[in-house]
Short mmCIF file of C-alpha atoms in Angstrom, two decimals:
data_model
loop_
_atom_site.label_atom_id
_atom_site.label_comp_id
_atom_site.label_asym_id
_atom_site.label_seq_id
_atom_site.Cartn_x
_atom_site.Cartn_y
_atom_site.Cartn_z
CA UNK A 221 0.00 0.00 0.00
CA UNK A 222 2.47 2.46 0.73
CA UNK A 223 4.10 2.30 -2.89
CA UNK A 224 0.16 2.78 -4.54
CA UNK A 225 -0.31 5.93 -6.28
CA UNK A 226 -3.22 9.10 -5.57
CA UNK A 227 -3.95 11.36 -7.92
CA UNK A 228 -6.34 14.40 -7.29
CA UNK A 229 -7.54 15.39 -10.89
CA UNK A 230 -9.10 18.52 -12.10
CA UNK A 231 -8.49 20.80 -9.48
CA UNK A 232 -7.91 24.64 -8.69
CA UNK A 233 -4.82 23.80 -6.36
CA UNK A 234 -3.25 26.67 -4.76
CA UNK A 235 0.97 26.87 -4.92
CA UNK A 236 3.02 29.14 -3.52
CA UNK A 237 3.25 30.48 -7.57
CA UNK A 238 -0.07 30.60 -7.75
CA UNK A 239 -3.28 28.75 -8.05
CA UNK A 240 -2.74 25.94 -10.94
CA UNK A 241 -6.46 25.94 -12.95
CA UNK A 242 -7.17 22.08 -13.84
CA UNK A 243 -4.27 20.41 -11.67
CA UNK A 244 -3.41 17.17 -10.84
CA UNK A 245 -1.43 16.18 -7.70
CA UNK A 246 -0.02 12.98 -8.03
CA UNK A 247 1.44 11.92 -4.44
CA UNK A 248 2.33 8.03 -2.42
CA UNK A 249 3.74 6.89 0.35
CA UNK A 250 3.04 10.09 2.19
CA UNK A 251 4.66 12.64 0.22
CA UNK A 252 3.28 14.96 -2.76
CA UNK A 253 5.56 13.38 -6.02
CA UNK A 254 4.05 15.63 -8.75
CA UNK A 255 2.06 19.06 -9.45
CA UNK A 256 1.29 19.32 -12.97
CA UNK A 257 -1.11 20.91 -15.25
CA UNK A 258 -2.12 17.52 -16.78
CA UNK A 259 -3.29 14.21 -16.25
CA UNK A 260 -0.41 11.68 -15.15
CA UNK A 261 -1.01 8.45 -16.26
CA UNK A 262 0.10 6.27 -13.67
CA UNK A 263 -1.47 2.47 -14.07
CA UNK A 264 -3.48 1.44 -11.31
CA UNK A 265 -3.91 4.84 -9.62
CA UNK A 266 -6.52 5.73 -7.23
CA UNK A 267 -8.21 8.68 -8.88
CA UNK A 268 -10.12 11.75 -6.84
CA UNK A 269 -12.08 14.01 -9.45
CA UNK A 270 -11.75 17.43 -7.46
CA UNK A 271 -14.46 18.64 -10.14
CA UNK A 272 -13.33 21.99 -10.03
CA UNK A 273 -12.93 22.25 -6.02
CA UNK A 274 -9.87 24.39 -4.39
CA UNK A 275 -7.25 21.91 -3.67
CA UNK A 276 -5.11 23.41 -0.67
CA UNK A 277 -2.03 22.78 1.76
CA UNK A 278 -3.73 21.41 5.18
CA UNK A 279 -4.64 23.76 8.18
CA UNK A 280 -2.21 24.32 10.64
CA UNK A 281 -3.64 25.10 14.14
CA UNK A 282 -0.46 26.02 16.92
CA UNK A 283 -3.78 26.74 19.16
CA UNK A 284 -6.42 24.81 19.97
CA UNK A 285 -7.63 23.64 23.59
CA UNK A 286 -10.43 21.12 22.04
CA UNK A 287 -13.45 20.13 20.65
CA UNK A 288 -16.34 17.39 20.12
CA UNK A 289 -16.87 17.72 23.81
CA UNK A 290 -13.17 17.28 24.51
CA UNK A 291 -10.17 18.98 25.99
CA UNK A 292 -6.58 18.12 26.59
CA UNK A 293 -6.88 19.10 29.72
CA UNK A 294 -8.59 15.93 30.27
CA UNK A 295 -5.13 14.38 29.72
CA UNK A 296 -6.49 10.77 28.47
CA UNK A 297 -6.09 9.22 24.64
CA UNK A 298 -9.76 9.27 24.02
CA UNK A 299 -9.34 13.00 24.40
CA UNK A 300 -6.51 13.51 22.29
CA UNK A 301 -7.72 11.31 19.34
CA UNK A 302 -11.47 12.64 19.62
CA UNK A 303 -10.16 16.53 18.90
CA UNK A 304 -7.48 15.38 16.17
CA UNK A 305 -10.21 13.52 14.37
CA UNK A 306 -12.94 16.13 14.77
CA UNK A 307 -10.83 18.88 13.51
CA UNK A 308 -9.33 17.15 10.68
CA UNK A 309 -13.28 16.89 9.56
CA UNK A 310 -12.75 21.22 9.23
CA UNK A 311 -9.69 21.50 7.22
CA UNK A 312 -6.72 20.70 9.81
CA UNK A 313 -4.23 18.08 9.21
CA UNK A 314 -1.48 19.13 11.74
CA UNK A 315 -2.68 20.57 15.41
CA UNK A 316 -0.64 21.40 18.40
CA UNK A 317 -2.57 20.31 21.47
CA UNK A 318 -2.74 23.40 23.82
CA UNK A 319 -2.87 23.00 27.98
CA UNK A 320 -4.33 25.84 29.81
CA UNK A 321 -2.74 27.11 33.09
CA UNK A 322 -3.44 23.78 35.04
CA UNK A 323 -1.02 22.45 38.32
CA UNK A 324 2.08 20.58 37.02
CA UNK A 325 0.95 17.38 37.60
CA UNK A 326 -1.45 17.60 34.63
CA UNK A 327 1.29 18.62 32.28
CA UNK A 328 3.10 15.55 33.23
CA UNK A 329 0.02 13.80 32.50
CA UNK A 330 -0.36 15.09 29.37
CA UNK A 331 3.46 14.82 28.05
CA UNK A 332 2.61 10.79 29.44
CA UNK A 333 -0.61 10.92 27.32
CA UNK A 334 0.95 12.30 24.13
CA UNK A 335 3.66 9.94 24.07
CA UNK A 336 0.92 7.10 24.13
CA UNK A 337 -1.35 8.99 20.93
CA UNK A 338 2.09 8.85 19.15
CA UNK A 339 1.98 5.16 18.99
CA UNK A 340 -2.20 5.01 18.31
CA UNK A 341 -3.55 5.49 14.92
CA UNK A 342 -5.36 8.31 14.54
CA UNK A 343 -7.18 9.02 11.90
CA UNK A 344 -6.96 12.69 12.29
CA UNK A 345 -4.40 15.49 12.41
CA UNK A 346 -1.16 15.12 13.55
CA UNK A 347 0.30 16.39 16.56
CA UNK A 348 3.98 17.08 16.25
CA UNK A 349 4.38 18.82 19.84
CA UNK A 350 2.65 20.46 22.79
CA UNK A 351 1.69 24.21 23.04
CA UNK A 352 1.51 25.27 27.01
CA UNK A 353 -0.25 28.41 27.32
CA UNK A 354 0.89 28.96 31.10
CA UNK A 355 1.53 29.24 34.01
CA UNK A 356 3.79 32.19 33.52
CA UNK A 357 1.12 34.47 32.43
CA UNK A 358 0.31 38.39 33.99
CA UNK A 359 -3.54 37.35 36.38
CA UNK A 360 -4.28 40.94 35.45
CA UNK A 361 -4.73 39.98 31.63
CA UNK A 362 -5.48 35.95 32.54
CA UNK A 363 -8.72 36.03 30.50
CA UNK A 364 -10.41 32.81 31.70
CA UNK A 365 -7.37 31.59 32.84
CA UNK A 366 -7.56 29.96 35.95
CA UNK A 367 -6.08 32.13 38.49
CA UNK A 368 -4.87 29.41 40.78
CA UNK A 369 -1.88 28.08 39.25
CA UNK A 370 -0.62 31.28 37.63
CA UNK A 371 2.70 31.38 38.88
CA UNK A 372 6.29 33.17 38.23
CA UNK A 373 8.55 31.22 35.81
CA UNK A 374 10.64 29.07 37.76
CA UNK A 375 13.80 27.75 36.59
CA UNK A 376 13.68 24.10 38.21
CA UNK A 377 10.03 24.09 37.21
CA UNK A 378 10.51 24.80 33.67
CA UNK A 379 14.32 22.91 33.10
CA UNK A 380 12.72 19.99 34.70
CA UNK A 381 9.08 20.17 31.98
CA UNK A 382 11.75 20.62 29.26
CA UNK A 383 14.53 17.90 30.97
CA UNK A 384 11.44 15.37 31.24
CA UNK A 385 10.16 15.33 27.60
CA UNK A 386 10.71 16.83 24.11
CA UNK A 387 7.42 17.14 23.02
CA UNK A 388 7.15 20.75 24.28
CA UNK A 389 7.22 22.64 20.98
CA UNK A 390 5.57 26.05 21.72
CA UNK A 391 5.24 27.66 25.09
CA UNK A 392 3.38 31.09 25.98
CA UNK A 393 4.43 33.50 29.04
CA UNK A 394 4.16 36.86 29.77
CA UNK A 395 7.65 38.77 28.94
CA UNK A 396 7.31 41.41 32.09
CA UNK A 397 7.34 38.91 35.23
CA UNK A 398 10.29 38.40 36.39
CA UNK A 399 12.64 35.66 35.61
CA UNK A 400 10.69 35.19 32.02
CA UNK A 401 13.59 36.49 30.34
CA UNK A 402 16.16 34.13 31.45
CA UNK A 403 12.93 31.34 30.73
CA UNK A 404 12.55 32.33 27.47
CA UNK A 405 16.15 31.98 26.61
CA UNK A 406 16.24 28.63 28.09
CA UNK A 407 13.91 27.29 26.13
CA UNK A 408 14.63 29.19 23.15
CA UNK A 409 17.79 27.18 23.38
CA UNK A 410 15.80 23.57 23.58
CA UNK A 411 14.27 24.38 20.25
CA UNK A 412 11.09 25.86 22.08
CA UNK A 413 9.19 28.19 20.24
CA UNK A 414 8.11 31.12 22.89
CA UNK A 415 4.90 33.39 22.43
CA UNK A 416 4.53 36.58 24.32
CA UNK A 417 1.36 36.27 26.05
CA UNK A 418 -1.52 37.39 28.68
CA UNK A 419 0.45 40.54 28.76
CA UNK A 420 0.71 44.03 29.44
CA UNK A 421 4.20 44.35 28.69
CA UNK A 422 5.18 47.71 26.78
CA UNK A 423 7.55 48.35 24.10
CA UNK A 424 11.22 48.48 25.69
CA UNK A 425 9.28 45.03 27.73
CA UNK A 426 8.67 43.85 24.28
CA UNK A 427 11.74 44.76 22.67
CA UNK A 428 13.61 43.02 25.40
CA UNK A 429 11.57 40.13 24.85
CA UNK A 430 12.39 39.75 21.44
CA UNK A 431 15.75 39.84 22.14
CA UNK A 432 16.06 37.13 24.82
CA UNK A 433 13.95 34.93 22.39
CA UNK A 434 10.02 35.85 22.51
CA UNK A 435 9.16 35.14 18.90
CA UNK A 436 5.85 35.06 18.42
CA UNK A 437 2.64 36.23 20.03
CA UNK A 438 -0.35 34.68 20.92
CA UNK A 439 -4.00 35.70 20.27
CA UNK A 440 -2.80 39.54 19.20
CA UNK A 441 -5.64 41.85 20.57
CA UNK A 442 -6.55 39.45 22.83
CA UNK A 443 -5.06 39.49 26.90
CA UNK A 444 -3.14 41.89 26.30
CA UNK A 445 -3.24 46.12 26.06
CA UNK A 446 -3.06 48.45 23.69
CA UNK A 447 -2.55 52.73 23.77
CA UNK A 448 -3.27 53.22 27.66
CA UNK A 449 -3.20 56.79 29.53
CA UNK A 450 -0.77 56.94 32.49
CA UNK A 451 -2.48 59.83 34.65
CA UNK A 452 -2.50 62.84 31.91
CA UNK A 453 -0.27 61.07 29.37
CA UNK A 454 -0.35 58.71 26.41
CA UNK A 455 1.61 55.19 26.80
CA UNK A 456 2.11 52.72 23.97
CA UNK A 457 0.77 49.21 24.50
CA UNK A 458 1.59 45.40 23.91
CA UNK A 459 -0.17 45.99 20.44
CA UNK A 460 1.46 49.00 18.86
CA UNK A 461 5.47 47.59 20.42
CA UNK A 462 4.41 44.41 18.60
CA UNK A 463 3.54 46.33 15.36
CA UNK A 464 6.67 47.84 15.53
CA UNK A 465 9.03 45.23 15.78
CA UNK A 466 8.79 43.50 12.16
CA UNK A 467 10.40 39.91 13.64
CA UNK A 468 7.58 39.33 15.48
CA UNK A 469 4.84 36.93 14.16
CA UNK A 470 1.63 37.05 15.70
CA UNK A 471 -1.55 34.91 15.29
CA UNK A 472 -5.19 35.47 15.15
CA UNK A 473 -8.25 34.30 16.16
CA UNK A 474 -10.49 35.01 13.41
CA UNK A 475 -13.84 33.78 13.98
CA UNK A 476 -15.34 37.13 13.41
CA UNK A 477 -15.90 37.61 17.49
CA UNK A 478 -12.51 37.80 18.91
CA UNK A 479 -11.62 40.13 16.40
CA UNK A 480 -13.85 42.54 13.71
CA UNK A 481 -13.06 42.09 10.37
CA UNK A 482 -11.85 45.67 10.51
CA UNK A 483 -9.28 44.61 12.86
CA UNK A 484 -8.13 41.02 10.18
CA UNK A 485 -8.00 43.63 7.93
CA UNK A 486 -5.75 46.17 10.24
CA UNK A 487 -3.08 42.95 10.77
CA UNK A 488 -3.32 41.89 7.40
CA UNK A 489 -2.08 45.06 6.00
CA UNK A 490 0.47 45.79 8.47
CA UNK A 491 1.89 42.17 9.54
CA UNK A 492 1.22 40.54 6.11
CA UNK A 493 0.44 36.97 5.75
CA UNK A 494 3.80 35.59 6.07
CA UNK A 495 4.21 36.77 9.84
CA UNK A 496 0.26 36.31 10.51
CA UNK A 497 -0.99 32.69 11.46
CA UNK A 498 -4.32 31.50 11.70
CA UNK A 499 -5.52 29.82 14.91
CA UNK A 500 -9.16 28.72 16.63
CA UNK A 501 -8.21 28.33 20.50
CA UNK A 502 -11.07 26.28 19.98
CA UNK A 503 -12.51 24.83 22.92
CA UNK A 504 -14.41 21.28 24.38
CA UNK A 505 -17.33 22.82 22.64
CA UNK A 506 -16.23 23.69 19.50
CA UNK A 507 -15.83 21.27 16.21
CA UNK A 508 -18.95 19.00 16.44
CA UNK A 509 -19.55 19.16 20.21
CA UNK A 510 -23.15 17.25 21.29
CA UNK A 511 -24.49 19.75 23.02
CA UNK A 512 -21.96 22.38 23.05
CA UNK A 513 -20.61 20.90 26.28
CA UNK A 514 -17.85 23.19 27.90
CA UNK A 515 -15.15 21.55 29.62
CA UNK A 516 -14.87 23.84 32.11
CA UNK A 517 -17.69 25.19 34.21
CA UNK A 518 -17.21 28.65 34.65
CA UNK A 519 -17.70 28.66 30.86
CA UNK A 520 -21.00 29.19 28.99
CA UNK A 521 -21.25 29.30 24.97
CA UNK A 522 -23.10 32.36 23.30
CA UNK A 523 -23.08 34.99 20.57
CA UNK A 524 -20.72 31.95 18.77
CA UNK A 525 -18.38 31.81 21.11
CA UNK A 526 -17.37 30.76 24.66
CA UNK A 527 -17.29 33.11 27.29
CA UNK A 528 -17.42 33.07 31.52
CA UNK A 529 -20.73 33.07 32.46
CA UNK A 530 -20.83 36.51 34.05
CA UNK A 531 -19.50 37.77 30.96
CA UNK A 532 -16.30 39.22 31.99
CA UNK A 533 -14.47 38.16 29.76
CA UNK A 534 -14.40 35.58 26.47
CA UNK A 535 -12.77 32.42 26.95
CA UNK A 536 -11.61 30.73 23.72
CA UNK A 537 -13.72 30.45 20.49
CA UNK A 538 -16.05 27.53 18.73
CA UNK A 539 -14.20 28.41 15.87
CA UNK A 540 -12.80 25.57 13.30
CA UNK A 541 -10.39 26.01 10.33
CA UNK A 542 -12.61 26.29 7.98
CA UNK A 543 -15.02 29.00 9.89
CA UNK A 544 -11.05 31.22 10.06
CA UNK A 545 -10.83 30.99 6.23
CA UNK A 546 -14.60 31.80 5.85
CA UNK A 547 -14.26 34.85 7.69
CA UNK A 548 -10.96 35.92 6.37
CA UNK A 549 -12.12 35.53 2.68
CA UNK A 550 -15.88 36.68 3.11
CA UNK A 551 -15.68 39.30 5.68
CA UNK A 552 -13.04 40.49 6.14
CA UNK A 553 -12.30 40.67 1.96
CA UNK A 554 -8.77 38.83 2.29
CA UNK A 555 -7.24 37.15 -0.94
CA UNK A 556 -7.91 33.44 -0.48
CA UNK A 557 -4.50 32.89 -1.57
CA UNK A 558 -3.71 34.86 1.26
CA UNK A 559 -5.95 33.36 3.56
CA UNK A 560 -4.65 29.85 2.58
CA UNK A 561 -0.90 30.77 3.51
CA UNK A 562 -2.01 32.32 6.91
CA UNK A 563 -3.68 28.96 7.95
CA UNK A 564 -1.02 26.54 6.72
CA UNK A 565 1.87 28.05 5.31
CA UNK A 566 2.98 30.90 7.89
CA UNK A 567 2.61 28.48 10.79
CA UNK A 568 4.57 25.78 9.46
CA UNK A 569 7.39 28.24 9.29
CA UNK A 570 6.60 29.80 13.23
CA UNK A 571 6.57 26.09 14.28
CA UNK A 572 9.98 25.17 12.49
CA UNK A 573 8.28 22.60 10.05
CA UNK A 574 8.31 24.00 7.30
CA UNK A 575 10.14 21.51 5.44
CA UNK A 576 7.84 19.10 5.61
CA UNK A 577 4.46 20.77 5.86
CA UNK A 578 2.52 23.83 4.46
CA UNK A 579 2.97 24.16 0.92
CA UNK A 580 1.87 22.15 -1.51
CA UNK A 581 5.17 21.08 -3.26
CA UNK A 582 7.20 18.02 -4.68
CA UNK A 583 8.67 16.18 -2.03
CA UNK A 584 6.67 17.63 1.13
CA UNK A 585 4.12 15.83 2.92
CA UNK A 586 0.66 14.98 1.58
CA UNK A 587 -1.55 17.29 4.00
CA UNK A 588 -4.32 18.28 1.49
CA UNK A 589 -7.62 20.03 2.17
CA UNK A 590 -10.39 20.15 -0.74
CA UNK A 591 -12.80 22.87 -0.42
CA UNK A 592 -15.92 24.31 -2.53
CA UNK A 593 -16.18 27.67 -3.37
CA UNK A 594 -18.23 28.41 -0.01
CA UNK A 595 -15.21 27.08 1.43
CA UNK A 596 -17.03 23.80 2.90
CA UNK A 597 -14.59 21.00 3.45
CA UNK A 598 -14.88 17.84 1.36
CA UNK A 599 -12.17 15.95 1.62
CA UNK A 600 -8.54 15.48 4.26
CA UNK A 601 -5.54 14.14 3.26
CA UNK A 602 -2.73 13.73 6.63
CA UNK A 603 0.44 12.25 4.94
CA UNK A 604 -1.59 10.43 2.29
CA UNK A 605 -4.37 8.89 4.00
CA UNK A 606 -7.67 10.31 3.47
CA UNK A 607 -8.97 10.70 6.85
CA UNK A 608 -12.30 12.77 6.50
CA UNK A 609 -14.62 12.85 2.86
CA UNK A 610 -18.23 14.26 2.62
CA UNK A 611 -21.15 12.69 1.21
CA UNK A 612 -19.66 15.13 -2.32
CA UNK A 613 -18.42 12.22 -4.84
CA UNK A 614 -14.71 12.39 -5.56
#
């Protein structure tokens, strides 16, 4: 099986050159082998007739809590495999499963847990690493954070997480509390990617940051400040030192709540697609949840998206891939092309994986995604193996 040919046949598939009218992607064993204008005859190939759909690089999500009723946070397999399948049924073939500030025992639960899902087939995305999103956050921009385990970065806490496992890939702080400098070089230096977050750090906080390592930053707009007034005067924000400092990537939540389209727009324009990623923080009730059940609680679902029941503040989004692209594209007036590279392409590179993933190109994996022109998922590809199809014949 692994030597049998695929071809996808008469598609619109978007390149990084452009969108190829009429394509066929030949790819086996995993990998894309061919991208050509014409029909490859290859004897004995399985054919997909794309009929004209979009055929596109796989989502990327470097943010995502949970979904169909799930959340990592519950630390077991079920969990895991449940979220990776549901979301791969929206568009994303790789997903970085994101803890919430929890105690340390329940990261070492889940570094256990993901170790296990390695070894399980999945039938879903992959999951390449972990994203932590705490403890080392600022309480006085914790969102729904859980206020409880917000702590200081600690240097035998955090050495010990990184000495203990390797599937730590991205982790999120707050650059202003103390010691977060000296943790963000650490794990900088273990190949850690590290997002300024939950923040009210201003711009010599957020130049500094950048400097010891602070990359990237997570859920711009969101837990963080902008422009503030110190008594009579004006004082720049997290928002405008991140606009200024062009090395900084940032990601979005763009389900049309956490941000207005006037806002996509605003980061579009300014940050560009290649240093602008894509991401639902999707939660347990997000991506096919019975019920919209809500792992936590405190945490009620309404207006489209999940918020603390007395309304003080939101607390992740329902949001799946292919709701970001629809609201990119059809709201926020964003080139598809655009849109495309800002869910698969731009995180590849934040996440370091870009060899492998996010492009559609000769030699890289076979993540595909075929869409309609409403931008309804019909089909998942994760390294080959089609993993989610619609009743729409192929």
């Amino acid at each position: 099986m692994e030597n049998r040919y695929y071809q996808i046949r008469n598609g619109r598939i978007i390149t990084p050159s452009g969108i190829l009218n009429n394509g066929t992607l030949l790819f086996s064993g995993g990998k894309i082998i061919e991208i050509t204008d014409a029909p490859v005859d290859v004897p004995n190939a399985v054919i997909f007739d794309a009929a004209g759909m979009y055929v596109a690089p796989g989502c990327i999500d470097t943010h995502v809590h949970g979904g169909a009723g799930h959340d990592f946070l519950e630390t077991t397999p079920e969990a895991f495999v449940a979220i990776a399948q549901a979301h791969a049924a929206h568009g994303t073939t790789t997903l970085y499963p994101t803890l919430a500030v929890a105690p340390p025992e329940v990261f070492y639960r889940a570094f256990n847990v993901f170790e296990q899902v390695k070894k399980l087939p999945c039938n879903g995305a992959a999951m390449p690493g972990l994203h932590l999103e705490g403890n080392y956050i600022n309480p006085l921009y914790k969102g729904a954070q859980d206020p409880r385990y917000i702590t200081l970065p600690r240097p035998a806490e955090y050495s010990a997480m990184l000495a203990y496992t390797d599937c730590i890939k991205r982790w999120s702080a707050a650059p202003e509390l103390p010691g977060a400098l000296d943790f963000a070089r650490y794990a900088t230096e273990q190949g850690v990617v590290v997002s300024l977050a939950h923040t009210d750090a201003v711009y010599q906080q957020v130049q500094a940051a950048y400097e010891a390592g602070f990359t990237h930053v997570t859920h711009f707009y969101n837990a963080m400040q902008g422009v503030h007034k110190q008594r009579e005067f004006k004082r720049e924000g997290t928002i405008e030192s991140v606009y200024l400092i062009d090395g900084l990537s940032v990601e979005v939540i763009a389900d049309g709540v956490h941000l207005p389209p006037a806002v996509l727009r605003l980061v579009h324009k300014f940050k560009g697609a290649d240093h602008t990623a894509l991401v639902t923080d999707c939660c347990a009730a997000g991506a096919g949840a019975a019920g919209e059940k809500c792992f936590d609680p405190r945490v009620i679902i309404e207006d489209g998206v999940a918020k603390l029941s007395d309304r003080s503040a939101l607390a992740g989004s329902i949001a799946t891939a292919d709701r970001l692209l629809r609201t990119l594209v059809n709201e926020a007036g964003i080139p598809l092309e655009d849109a495309v590279k800002m869910a698969s392409a731009t995180p590849a590179r934040i996440m370091k994986i870009d060899s492998e993933k996010g492009t559609l190109q000769q030699g890289k994996d076979a993540d595909i995604i075929l869409f309609d022109n409403d931008i309804t998922i019909h089909a998942t590809f994760v390294g080959g193996k089609l993993v989610y199809r619609s009743s729409h014949p192929l």
